[in-house]
Coordinates of C-alpha atoms in Angstrom, one line a residue:
Chain A
M1 CA 80.7 118.1 45.2
P2 CA 80.3 118.3 48.9
R3 CA 77.8 120.9 50.3
Q4 CA 79.1 123.7 52.4
A5 CA 77.5 124.7 55.6
S6 CA 76.0 128.2 55.3
P7 CA 77.6 131.0 57.3
L8 CA 74.4 131.4 59.2
I9 CA 74.4 127.8 60.4
A10 CA 78.0 127.8 61.3
F11 CA 77.4 131.0 63.2
A12 CA 74.6 129.6 65.1
A13 CA 76.5 126.5 66.1
V14 CA 79.5 128.5 67.3
A15 CA 77.2 130.9 69.2
G16 CA 75.4 127.9 70.7
L17 CA 78.7 126.4 71.8
C18 CA 80.0 129.6 73.4
L19 CA 76.6 130.0 75.2
S20 CA 76.3 126.5 76.5
A21 CA 79.9 125.9 77.4
P22 CA 80.1 127.8 80.7
A23 CA 76.7 126.4 82.0
F24 CA 77.9 122.8 80.9
A25 CA 81.3 123.4 82.7
Q26 CA 79.5 124.0 85.9
V27 CA 78.3 120.5 86.2
D28 CA 80.7 117.8 86.9
A29 CA 78.7 114.9 85.4
A30 CA 80.9 112.0 86.6
A31 CA 81.1 113.3 90.1
A32 CA 77.3 113.8 90.1
E33 CA 76.6 110.2 88.8
N34 CA 79.0 108.8 91.1
L35 CA 77.2 110.4 94.2
F36 CA 73.8 109.7 92.8
K37 CA 74.6 105.9 92.5
D38 CA 76.6 105.7 95.8
N39 CA 73.6 107.1 97.5
D40 CA 71.5 104.4 95.8
C41 CA 69.2 107.1 94.2
H42 CA 69.3 104.9 90.9
K43 CA 67.5 102.1 92.7
C44 CA 64.4 104.3 92.5
H45 CA 65.3 106.9 89.7
H46 CA 66.2 105.6 86.2
E47 CA 67.4 107.9 83.6
T48 CA 64.4 107.4 81.4
K49 CA 62.0 104.7 82.8
S50 CA 59.7 104.9 85.8
K51 CA 60.8 102.7 88.8
K52 CA 59.7 103.2 92.4
G53 CA 60.1 107.0 91.8
P54 CA 59.7 109.0 88.6
S55 CA 62.6 109.0 86.1
L56 CA 65.1 111.7 85.9
K57 CA 63.9 112.8 82.6
K58 CA 60.3 113.2 84.1
I59 CA 61.6 115.1 87.2
A60 CA 63.5 117.5 84.9
A61 CA 60.4 118.1 82.9
K62 CA 58.4 118.7 85.8
Y63 CA 60.8 121.2 87.4
K64 CA 61.0 123.0 84.0
E65 CA 57.1 123.2 83.7
K66 CA 56.8 124.4 87.3
K67 CA 59.8 126.8 87.0
L68 CA 61.4 125.1 90.0
D69 CA 65.1 125.3 90.4
E70 CA 68.1 123.4 91.9
K71 CA 67.4 124.7 95.3
E72 CA 64.0 123.0 95.3
A73 CA 65.8 119.8 94.2
I74 CA 68.3 120.2 97.1
K75 CA 65.5 120.6 99.4
H76 CA 63.8 117.4 98.2
M77 CA 67.0 115.2 98.6
T78 CA 68.0 116.6 102.0
S79 CA 64.8 117.0 104.0
G80 CA 63.8 113.4 103.9
K81 CA 60.1 114.4 103.5
K82 CA 57.4 111.9 102.8
V83 CA 56.9 111.1 99.1
K84 CA 53.8 109.5 97.7
L85 CA 54.3 106.3 95.6
D86 CA 52.2 105.0 92.7
D87 CA 50.5 102.4 94.9
G88 CA 49.2 105.2 97.1
T89 CA 51.6 104.6 100.0
E90 CA 53.9 107.0 101.5
E91 CA 57.8 106.7 102.4
D92 CA 60.4 109.0 103.7
H93 CA 62.6 110.0 100.8
K94 CA 66.2 109.1 101.4
V95 CA 68.4 111.8 102.4
I96 CA 71.5 112.3 100.4
D97 CA 74.7 111.5 102.2
T98 CA 76.5 114.9 101.8
K99 CA 76.2 118.3 103.5
D100 CA 78.5 119.9 101.0
V101 CA 76.3 122.5 99.2
K102 CA 78.5 122.6 96.2
V103 CA 78.2 118.9 95.8
Q104 CA 74.5 119.0 96.3
M105 CA 74.2 121.7 93.7
N106 CA 76.2 119.8 91.3
V107 CA 73.9 116.7 91.6
A108 CA 70.8 118.9 91.3
K109 CA 72.2 120.7 88.2
W110 CA 73.1 117.2 86.7
M111 CA 69.7 115.8 87.4
L112 CA 67.8 118.7 86.1
A113 CA 69.7 118.6 82.9
R114 CA 68.4 115.2 81.8
Chain B
M1 CA 99.4 72.9 89.9
T2 CA 101.9 70.5 88.7
K3 CA 101.7 68.8 85.3
R4 CA 101.2 65.5 86.9
T5 CA 98.0 66.6 88.7
M6 CA 96.7 68.3 85.6
I7 CA 97.1 65.1 83.7
L8 CA 95.5 63.1 86.3
G9 CA 92.5 65.5 86.5
M10 CA 92.0 65.5 82.8
S11 CA 92.1 61.8 82.4
M12 CA 89.8 61.2 85.1
L13 CA 87.3 63.6 83.4
A14 CA 87.8 61.9 80.1
F15 CA 87.2 58.5 81.7
G16 CA 84.1 59.8 83.5
S17 CA 82.5 61.1 80.3
A18 CA 83.4 58.3 77.9
M19 CA 81.1 58.3 74.6
A20 CA 80.8 62.2 75.0
A21 CA 83.0 65.1 74.1
D22 CA 86.4 65.2 75.9
P23 CA 86.2 68.8 77.4
A24 CA 90.0 69.0 77.0
T25 CA 89.4 68.9 73.1
I26 CA 86.4 71.2 73.0
N27 CA 87.4 74.3 71.0
W28 CA 86.2 76.8 73.4
S29 CA 87.3 79.8 71.1
K30 CA 84.2 78.9 69.0
V31 CA 81.8 79.0 72.0
P32 CA 80.4 82.5 72.9
A33 CA 81.4 83.9 76.2
K34 CA 79.3 85.9 78.7
K35 CA 81.0 88.2 81.1
L36 CA 79.2 88.3 84.3
T37 CA 80.2 90.4 87.4
L38 CA 79.8 88.8 90.8
Y39 CA 80.1 90.8 94.1
Y40 CA 80.7 90.3 97.8
P41 CA 77.4 90.3 99.4
G42 CA 78.5 90.2 103.1
Q43 CA 75.7 89.3 105.6
S44 CA 72.9 90.4 103.2
S45 CA 70.7 87.3 104.3
Y46 CA 67.0 86.9 103.1
E47 CA 66.0 88.4 106.5
W48 CA 68.1 91.5 105.7
L49 CA 66.5 91.6 102.2
I50 CA 63.1 91.9 103.5
S51 CA 63.8 94.2 106.4
D52 CA 63.8 97.9 106.7
A53 CA 67.6 98.0 106.7
H54 CA 67.4 97.2 103.1
K55 CA 66.4 100.8 102.7
G56 CA 63.5 101.6 100.6
A57 CA 63.1 98.0 99.4
S58 CA 61.6 95.8 102.1
K59 CA 58.0 96.2 100.7
E60 CA 59.2 95.3 97.2
T61 CA 61.3 92.3 98.2
K62 CA 58.6 91.0 100.5
R63 CA 56.2 91.0 97.5
G64 CA 58.7 89.1 95.4
D65 CA 60.2 91.8 93.3
S66 CA 63.3 91.0 91.4
C67 CA 66.6 92.3 92.8
V68 CA 67.5 93.8 89.5
S69 CA 64.1 95.8 89.3
C70 CA 66.2 98.2 91.6
H71 CA 69.6 97.1 91.1
D72 CA 70.0 97.6 87.3
A73 CA 73.0 100.0 86.9
S74 CA 75.6 98.7 84.5
D75 CA 78.2 98.9 87.3
E76 CA 75.9 97.7 89.9
E77 CA 77.9 94.7 91.2
V78 CA 81.2 96.7 91.3
R79 CA 79.7 99.5 93.4
Q80 CA 77.8 97.2 95.8
G81 CA 80.9 95.0 96.5
R82 CA 83.1 98.1 96.9
K83 CA 80.7 99.7 99.3
I84 CA 80.1 96.6 101.5
L85 CA 84.0 96.1 101.8
K86 CA 85.0 99.7 102.3
G87 CA 85.0 99.3 106.0
G88 CA 82.4 99.9 108.8
H89 CA 79.5 98.6 106.5
P90 CA 76.7 97.0 108.5
L91 CA 76.8 94.0 106.2
E92 CA 80.5 93.2 106.8
P93 CA 81.5 93.2 110.5
I94 CA 85.2 92.0 109.7
A95 CA 87.7 94.3 108.3
L96 CA 88.7 92.3 105.2
E97 CA 91.9 94.2 104.0
G98 CA 92.6 93.6 100.4
K99 CA 89.5 91.6 99.7
N100 CA 88.1 92.3 96.2
G101 CA 84.6 93.6 96.1
H102 CA 83.9 91.9 92.7
V103 CA 85.1 89.3 90.3
D104 CA 84.6 89.2 86.6
L105 CA 83.6 85.7 85.6
N106 CA 83.7 84.5 81.9
V107 CA 81.1 81.9 81.4
Q108 CA 80.8 79.6 78.3
A109 CA 78.3 76.7 77.9
A110 CA 78.2 73.9 75.2
Y111 CA 76.3 70.6 75.0
D112 CA 76.1 67.4 73.1
D113 CA 74.0 64.3 73.2
K114 CA 75.3 63.4 76.7
N115 CA 76.4 66.3 78.7
A116 CA 76.3 70.2 79.3
Y117 CA 79.8 71.5 79.6
L118 CA 80.2 74.8 81.5
R119 CA 83.4 76.7 81.4
F120 CA 84.4 79.4 83.9
Q121 CA 87.3 81.7 84.0
W122 CA 88.0 84.2 86.7
K123 CA 91.2 86.0 88.2
T124 CA 92.0 85.1 91.8
N125 CA 92.7 87.6 94.4
S126 CA 95.9 85.9 95.1
K127 CA 98.3 86.1 92.2
D128 CA 100.8 83.7 93.6
R129 CA 98.8 80.5 93.9
G130 CA 95.3 79.2 93.4
G131 CA 93.6 78.2 96.6
I132 CA 94.3 74.5 96.6
D133 CA 94.9 74.2 100.3
Y134 CA 92.7 73.1 103.1
P135 CA 92.6 72.9 106.9
G136 CA 94.1 69.9 108.3
Y137 CA 94.4 67.8 111.6
R138 CA 97.5 68.5 113.7
Y139 CA 99.0 66.2 116.3
D140 CA 99.5 68.0 119.6
G141 CA 101.3 65.1 121.3
K142 CA 98.2 63.4 122.3
E143 CA 95.3 64.1 120.0
W144 CA 94.7 65.1 116.3
K145 CA 93.0 68.5 116.3
S146 CA 91.6 70.7 113.6
Y147 CA 94.3 73.0 112.4
G148 CA 93.8 76.1 110.1
A149 CA 90.5 77.8 109.3
Q150 CA 88.9 79.9 106.7
R151 CA 89.4 83.7 107.0
L152 CA 86.2 84.5 108.5
H153 CA 86.4 82.0 111.3
P154 CA 86.9 83.7 114.8
N155 CA 90.1 81.8 115.4
A156 CA 91.6 82.8 112.1
V157 CA 90.4 86.5 112.7
A158 CA 92.1 86.2 116.2
G159 CA 95.3 84.8 114.7
K160 CA 95.0 81.6 116.7
T161 CA 95.1 79.3 113.8
P162 CA 96.4 79.7 110.2
T163 CA 94.2 81.0 107.6
V164 CA 93.4 78.4 104.9
Y165 CA 90.7 77.3 102.6
E166 CA 89.9 75.9 99.2
D167 CA 88.7 78.0 96.2
R168 CA 85.3 77.0 94.7
M169 CA 83.0 77.7 91.9
S170 CA 79.2 76.9 92.6
I171 CA 76.2 77.1 90.6
M172 CA 72.5 76.9 91.9
L173 CA 70.2 75.8 89.3
D174 CA 66.3 75.9 89.2
D175 CA 64.0 74.5 86.6
G176 CA 61.3 77.2 87.4
K177 CA 59.8 75.2 90.3
V178 CA 61.3 77.0 93.2
P179 CA 59.1 80.0 94.1
G180 CA 61.0 83.2 94.0
F181 CA 64.2 81.9 92.7
A182 CA 63.8 83.5 89.2
K183 CA 63.8 87.0 90.8
Q184 CA 65.8 86.8 94.0
G185 CA 68.1 84.1 93.1
C186 CA 70.7 82.8 95.8
W187 CA 69.4 85.2 98.4
L188 CA 66.5 83.1 99.1
T189 CA 68.9 80.4 100.5
C190 CA 71.0 82.7 102.6
H191 CA 69.6 83.2 106.2
D192 CA 70.4 84.6 109.6
G193 CA 71.5 81.7 111.9
E194 CA 73.7 80.0 109.1
R195 CA 77.4 80.0 109.6
T196 CA 79.1 83.4 109.6
M197 CA 75.7 85.1 109.2
P198 CA 73.9 87.2 111.9
K199 CA 72.5 85.4 115.0
E200 CA 74.6 82.2 114.0
A201 CA 72.9 79.5 115.7
T202 CA 74.4 78.0 118.7
K203 CA 75.0 74.2 119.2
E204 CA 72.2 74.3 121.9
E205 CA 69.7 76.0 119.6
V206 CA 70.4 73.4 116.9
A207 CA 70.3 70.5 119.4
A208 CA 66.8 71.7 120.6
N209 CA 65.4 72.2 117.0
A210 CA 63.0 69.4 115.7
L211 CA 63.8 69.6 112.1
L212 CA 67.5 69.7 112.5
T213 CA 67.7 66.9 115.0
S214 CA 65.4 64.8 112.8
I215 CA 67.7 65.2 109.8
K216 CA 70.7 64.8 112.1
K217 CA 72.5 68.1 111.3
A218 CA 74.6 70.1 113.6
D219 CA 74.4 73.5 112.3
V220 CA 72.2 75.6 110.1
R221 CA 73.0 75.8 106.3
K222 CA 71.4 77.2 103.2
Y223 CA 67.8 76.6 103.1
L224 CA 64.7 77.5 101.1
P225 CA 62.0 79.7 102.7
A226 CA 59.3 77.0 101.8
T227 CA 60.7 74.6 104.3
R228 CA 60.0 76.8 107.3
S229 CA 56.4 77.9 108.6
D230 CA 58.0 81.4 109.0
P231 CA 60.2 81.7 105.9
S232 CA 62.6 83.9 107.7
D233 CA 63.2 82.0 110.9
W234 CA 65.2 78.9 110.6
K235 CA 63.8 77.5 113.8
T236 CA 60.3 76.9 112.2
G237 CA 61.1 73.9 110.1
K238 CA 58.3 72.1 108.6
S239 CA 57.9 68.3 109.1
V240 CA 60.0 65.9 107.2
E241 CA 57.0 64.6 105.4
E242 CA 56.0 68.1 104.2
I243 CA 59.7 68.7 103.1
A244 CA 59.7 65.3 101.1
K245 CA 56.4 66.5 99.4
I246 CA 58.1 69.8 98.3
K247 CA 61.2 67.7 97.0
A248 CA 58.9 65.3 95.2
E249 CA 57.2 68.3 93.5
G250 CA 60.6 69.6 92.3
G251 CA 60.8 72.7 94.7
F252 CA 64.4 72.5 95.4
L253 CA 67.6 73.8 93.9
D254 CA 70.5 71.8 92.3
L255 CA 73.7 72.9 93.7
I256 CA 76.9 72.1 91.7
Q257 CA 80.3 72.8 93.3
W258 CA 83.7 72.6 91.9
R259 CA 86.4 72.6 94.7
A260 CA 90.0 73.3 94.3
H261 CA 91.2 70.9 97.1
R262 CA 88.5 68.3 97.6
T263 CA 87.4 67.5 94.1
N264 CA 89.6 69.0 91.4
I265 CA 92.5 66.6 91.5
V266 CA 90.3 63.5 91.2
G267 CA 88.2 65.1 88.3
G268 CA 85.0 65.4 90.5
V269 CA 82.6 68.2 91.0
D270 CA 80.0 68.0 93.9
D271 CA 76.4 67.3 93.2
G272 CA 74.1 68.6 95.9
Y273 CA 70.8 70.2 96.4
V274 CA 69.2 73.0 98.6
L275 CA 65.9 72.4 100.3
E276 CA 65.7 72.3 104.1
W277 CA 69.6 72.2 104.3
R278 CA 72.4 72.3 101.9
N279 CA 72.5 68.6 101.3
F280 CA 74.7 66.2 99.1
D281 CA 72.9 64.0 96.7
Q282 CA 72.4 60.3 97.5
G283 CA 75.6 58.2 97.1
K284 CA 79.2 59.0 97.9
N285 CA 81.1 62.2 97.3
H286 CA 84.6 62.5 95.6
F287 CA 86.0 63.2 99.1
A288 CA 85.5 61.7 102.5
S289 CA 86.6 62.7 106.2
N290 CA 89.9 61.4 107.1
M291 CA 88.9 61.3 110.8
D292 CA 87.9 57.9 112.2
K293 CA 85.1 58.8 114.7
D294 CA 85.7 55.7 116.8
T295 CA 89.5 55.8 117.2
K296 CA 89.6 59.7 116.9
Q297 CA 92.6 59.3 114.5
P298 CA 93.2 59.8 110.8
K299 CA 92.1 57.0 108.5
F300 CA 95.0 57.7 106.0
M301 CA 98.5 59.2 106.0
Y302 CA 100.9 60.2 103.2
D303 CA 102.9 57.4 101.7
A304 CA 106.3 58.7 102.3
A305 CA 107.8 57.4 99.2
K306 CA 105.4 59.6 97.1
F307 CA 104.9 62.6 99.3
G308 CA 108.3 62.8 100.8
A309 CA 107.1 62.3 104.3
K310 CA 104.2 60.6 106.3
A311 CA 102.8 64.0 107.1
M312 CA 103.0 67.6 106.7
T313 CA 104.6 70.2 109.1
A314 CA 103.7 73.7 109.7
D315 CA 106.3 74.9 107.3
D316 CA 104.9 73.0 104.4
F317 CA 101.2 73.2 105.4
I318 CA 100.2 76.2 103.3
G319 CA 101.5 77.3 100.0
K320 CA 104.5 75.1 99.8
K321 CA 103.3 71.7 98.7
E322 CA 100.3 70.1 97.0
T323 CA 98.8 68.7 100.1
F324 CA 96.0 66.5 98.4
L325 CA 95.7 63.1 100.1
V326 CA 94.5 60.7 97.3
K327 CA 93.3 57.1 98.0
S328 CA 95.1 54.6 95.8
G329 CA 97.5 57.5 95.0
N330 CA 99.7 58.9 97.7
A331 CA 97.7 57.7 100.7
V332 CA 98.4 54.6 102.8
P333 CA 96.3 53.5 105.8
F334 CA 97.1 55.4 109.0
D335 CA 99.6 53.7 111.2
P336 CA 99.2 54.8 114.8
N337 CA 102.7 53.5 115.7
A338 CA 104.4 55.5 113.0
G339 CA 106.2 57.6 115.6
W340 CA 104.0 60.7 115.4
K341 CA 105.5 63.9 116.7
E342 CA 103.8 67.1 117.9
G343 CA 103.3 69.3 114.9
D344 CA 102.5 66.6 112.3
I345 CA 99.8 67.5 110.1
L346 CA 97.4 65.3 107.9
P347 CA 94.6 66.5 105.6
Q348 CA 91.1 66.6 106.9
Y349 CA 89.8 64.8 103.8
Y350 CA 91.0 62.1 101.5
L351 CA 90.0 62.0 97.9
S352 CA 88.9 59.3 95.6
A353 CA 87.2 59.1 92.2
A354 CA 86.9 55.4 92.5
D355 CA 84.8 55.7 95.8
A356 CA 82.4 58.4 94.2
A357 CA 79.1 56.8 93.7
G358 CA 75.6 57.3 92.9
S359 CA 73.7 60.6 92.4
A360 CA 76.4 62.5 94.3
A361 CA 79.0 61.5 91.6
D362 CA 77.2 62.7 88.6
N363 CA 79.2 65.9 88.0
K364 CA 82.7 65.8 86.7
G365 CA 85.2 68.5 86.0
T366 CA 88.7 69.9 86.2
G367 CA 90.4 73.3 86.7
V368 CA 93.8 74.8 85.9
W369 CA 95.2 77.7 87.7
K370 CA 97.7 79.7 85.6
D371 CA 98.9 83.2 85.6
G372 CA 96.6 84.3 88.5
M373 CA 93.4 82.7 86.7
W374 CA 91.2 79.6 87.2
T375 CA 89.9 77.9 84.2
V376 CA 87.3 75.5 85.2
V377 CA 85.3 73.1 83.1
I378 CA 82.2 71.4 84.7
V379 CA 80.6 68.5 83.0
R380 CA 77.0 67.8 84.0
P381 CA 75.1 64.8 82.2
L382 CA 71.8 65.7 80.6
G383 CA 68.4 64.1 81.6
L384 CA 69.4 63.0 85.0
S385 CA 66.5 61.2 86.6
N386 CA 67.5 61.0 90.3
D387 CA 65.0 62.6 92.6
D388 CA 67.7 65.1 93.9
D389 CA 68.8 66.3 90.5
K390 CA 67.4 68.9 88.1
A391 CA 67.4 67.3 84.7
L392 CA 69.0 69.6 82.0
K393 CA 67.3 69.0 78.6
P394 CA 68.1 70.4 75.2
G395 CA 65.5 73.3 74.6
G396 CA 65.3 74.1 78.4
V397 CA 65.9 77.3 80.1
Y398 CA 67.1 77.4 83.7
N399 CA 67.5 80.1 86.4
V400 CA 71.0 80.0 87.7
G401 CA 73.0 81.8 90.3
F402 CA 76.8 81.7 90.3
A403 CA 79.3 82.1 93.2
V404 CA 83.1 82.3 93.6
H405 CA 84.9 81.4 96.8
D406 CA 88.4 82.9 96.9
D407 CA 90.9 84.2 99.3
Q408 CA 90.8 81.4 101.8
M409 CA 87.1 81.8 102.5
T410 CA 83.9 79.8 102.8
A411 CA 80.2 80.6 103.9
R412 CA 79.4 84.2 103.1
G413 CA 83.0 85.0 102.0
H414 CA 82.1 84.7 98.4
Q415 CA 81.3 86.9 95.3
V416 CA 77.8 86.1 93.9
S417 CA 75.7 87.0 90.9
Y418 CA 72.2 88.2 90.4
V419 CA 70.0 85.4 89.0
K420 CA 70.7 84.8 85.4
T421 CA 69.2 82.3 82.9
L422 CA 71.0 79.3 81.1
G423 CA 69.6 78.0 77.8
I424 CA 70.5 74.7 76.4
G425 CA 69.9 75.0 72.9
A426 CA 66.8 76.9 73.6
K427 CA 65.1 79.2 71.0
T428 CA 63.9 81.5 73.6
K429 CA 66.0 84.3 75.2
A430 CA 68.7 83.4 77.8
D431 CA 71.6 85.3 79.4
I432 CA 73.9 82.3 78.6
K433 CA 73.4 80.2 75.6
A434 CA 74.8 76.7 75.5
V435 CA 75.8 75.8 71.9
K436 CA 75.5 72.5 70.4
L437 CA 78.9 70.7 69.8
P438 CA 79.5 69.3 66.4

């Protein structure tokens, strides 16, 4: 006889969906990934593994730990400031090719949701 | 392509590979297929690769990092090709309307005791006809002059001559002896100064160059960095003796090219190599120039009884007829007194399976264009021992780069792959695994 989900678990799942749906809807993942790749960000930042730059997962964890938000991420991707690489050298970080704040915010949210 | 030419091609192939599998009877449905994506690289020369223009990557490419250490997205080739051809990109100075940024290439490989068999399938940008045409010589009432040019040629771009060129399927092959090829592939051979590339060498520059004059070349073509004192300057060629030493040590790439006009009809496939230049192997190709250097007149014309006329006209030059000129087929010796009229056109090359000889004639193959797709089978003998060949052996794994020329283009007008590996019955990992035929 199949086991039935307890009412508590079912409630929690529905509540979770209700709570996360609006936040999730704010990110257009396909558009964000498209912009990320069109700007060649993926050449240095992989989803999970370290390349020339840290992985998206590592970036998201760092932002979470330091309680930094999307605005800080946007600053990072639009200011072209120097970044320190693993080999000790420094390089100008690429500036993302859009000035549209909504688009920048979408990418930042998508990145930090990894 | 007519039934007649298909039969001719297949029979030449079967004849050339007697005692081995007839490629026409191989059951390819039993051979695993690998789908590769090739993309349009524009003018991304080796010099661009290691320059600051290759943003954020010059240091890495200079130290020899692999292209795919950065370019590893699943849709990488599609994106790169689209980006370069979108218009206004620094790597493509010509607006190439309708040019496809990428090509999906299906690759299958098999082998027996004698040969390796490589089968390729790709859809051409043209849906009406495979690129089987080639520039010709046109009689202007006094002289025979080159007529028609590939799409990237300045005269074709300016509309001064018809756009025409043959389709091609090319393979560069390394047995691990070419430094850097396993990581950076074909880009090692593509340089500023070459035809259609930035800073294309002038005739005067070539004439003043010690290496190119000593090897009797009139332009700059693919070369390996090891053949130059400064790897990114074609002018700094090493001595012929130093280059011969690199060749003797195996530091060259095999270059196998199937050509829709100049080799297909006679069942041939080029056998060449890249070292200080893009060379053909010793011997004789399946095609030869139809221009007599001394008389400045063509060597062969059409047999009117077989072709329907002794020459083409502009009306049937491109896309109307099969214009192959085959020695001992539809060609007869050129008759200067045949009443030539302005506008008569003859092919720039005549083709001959019987004339092909030596190391240059090692490879065979044939292709059929149907419903917008080429299906090409290339036959490469195993264990070649010529000093200009890479010997394929069972158990071996080779670094390979693939290129497709399509859309009336040559030189940079191709789609290319990142470097892949080809295993001939090897137990180790390979991107493309050749299976042993029963």
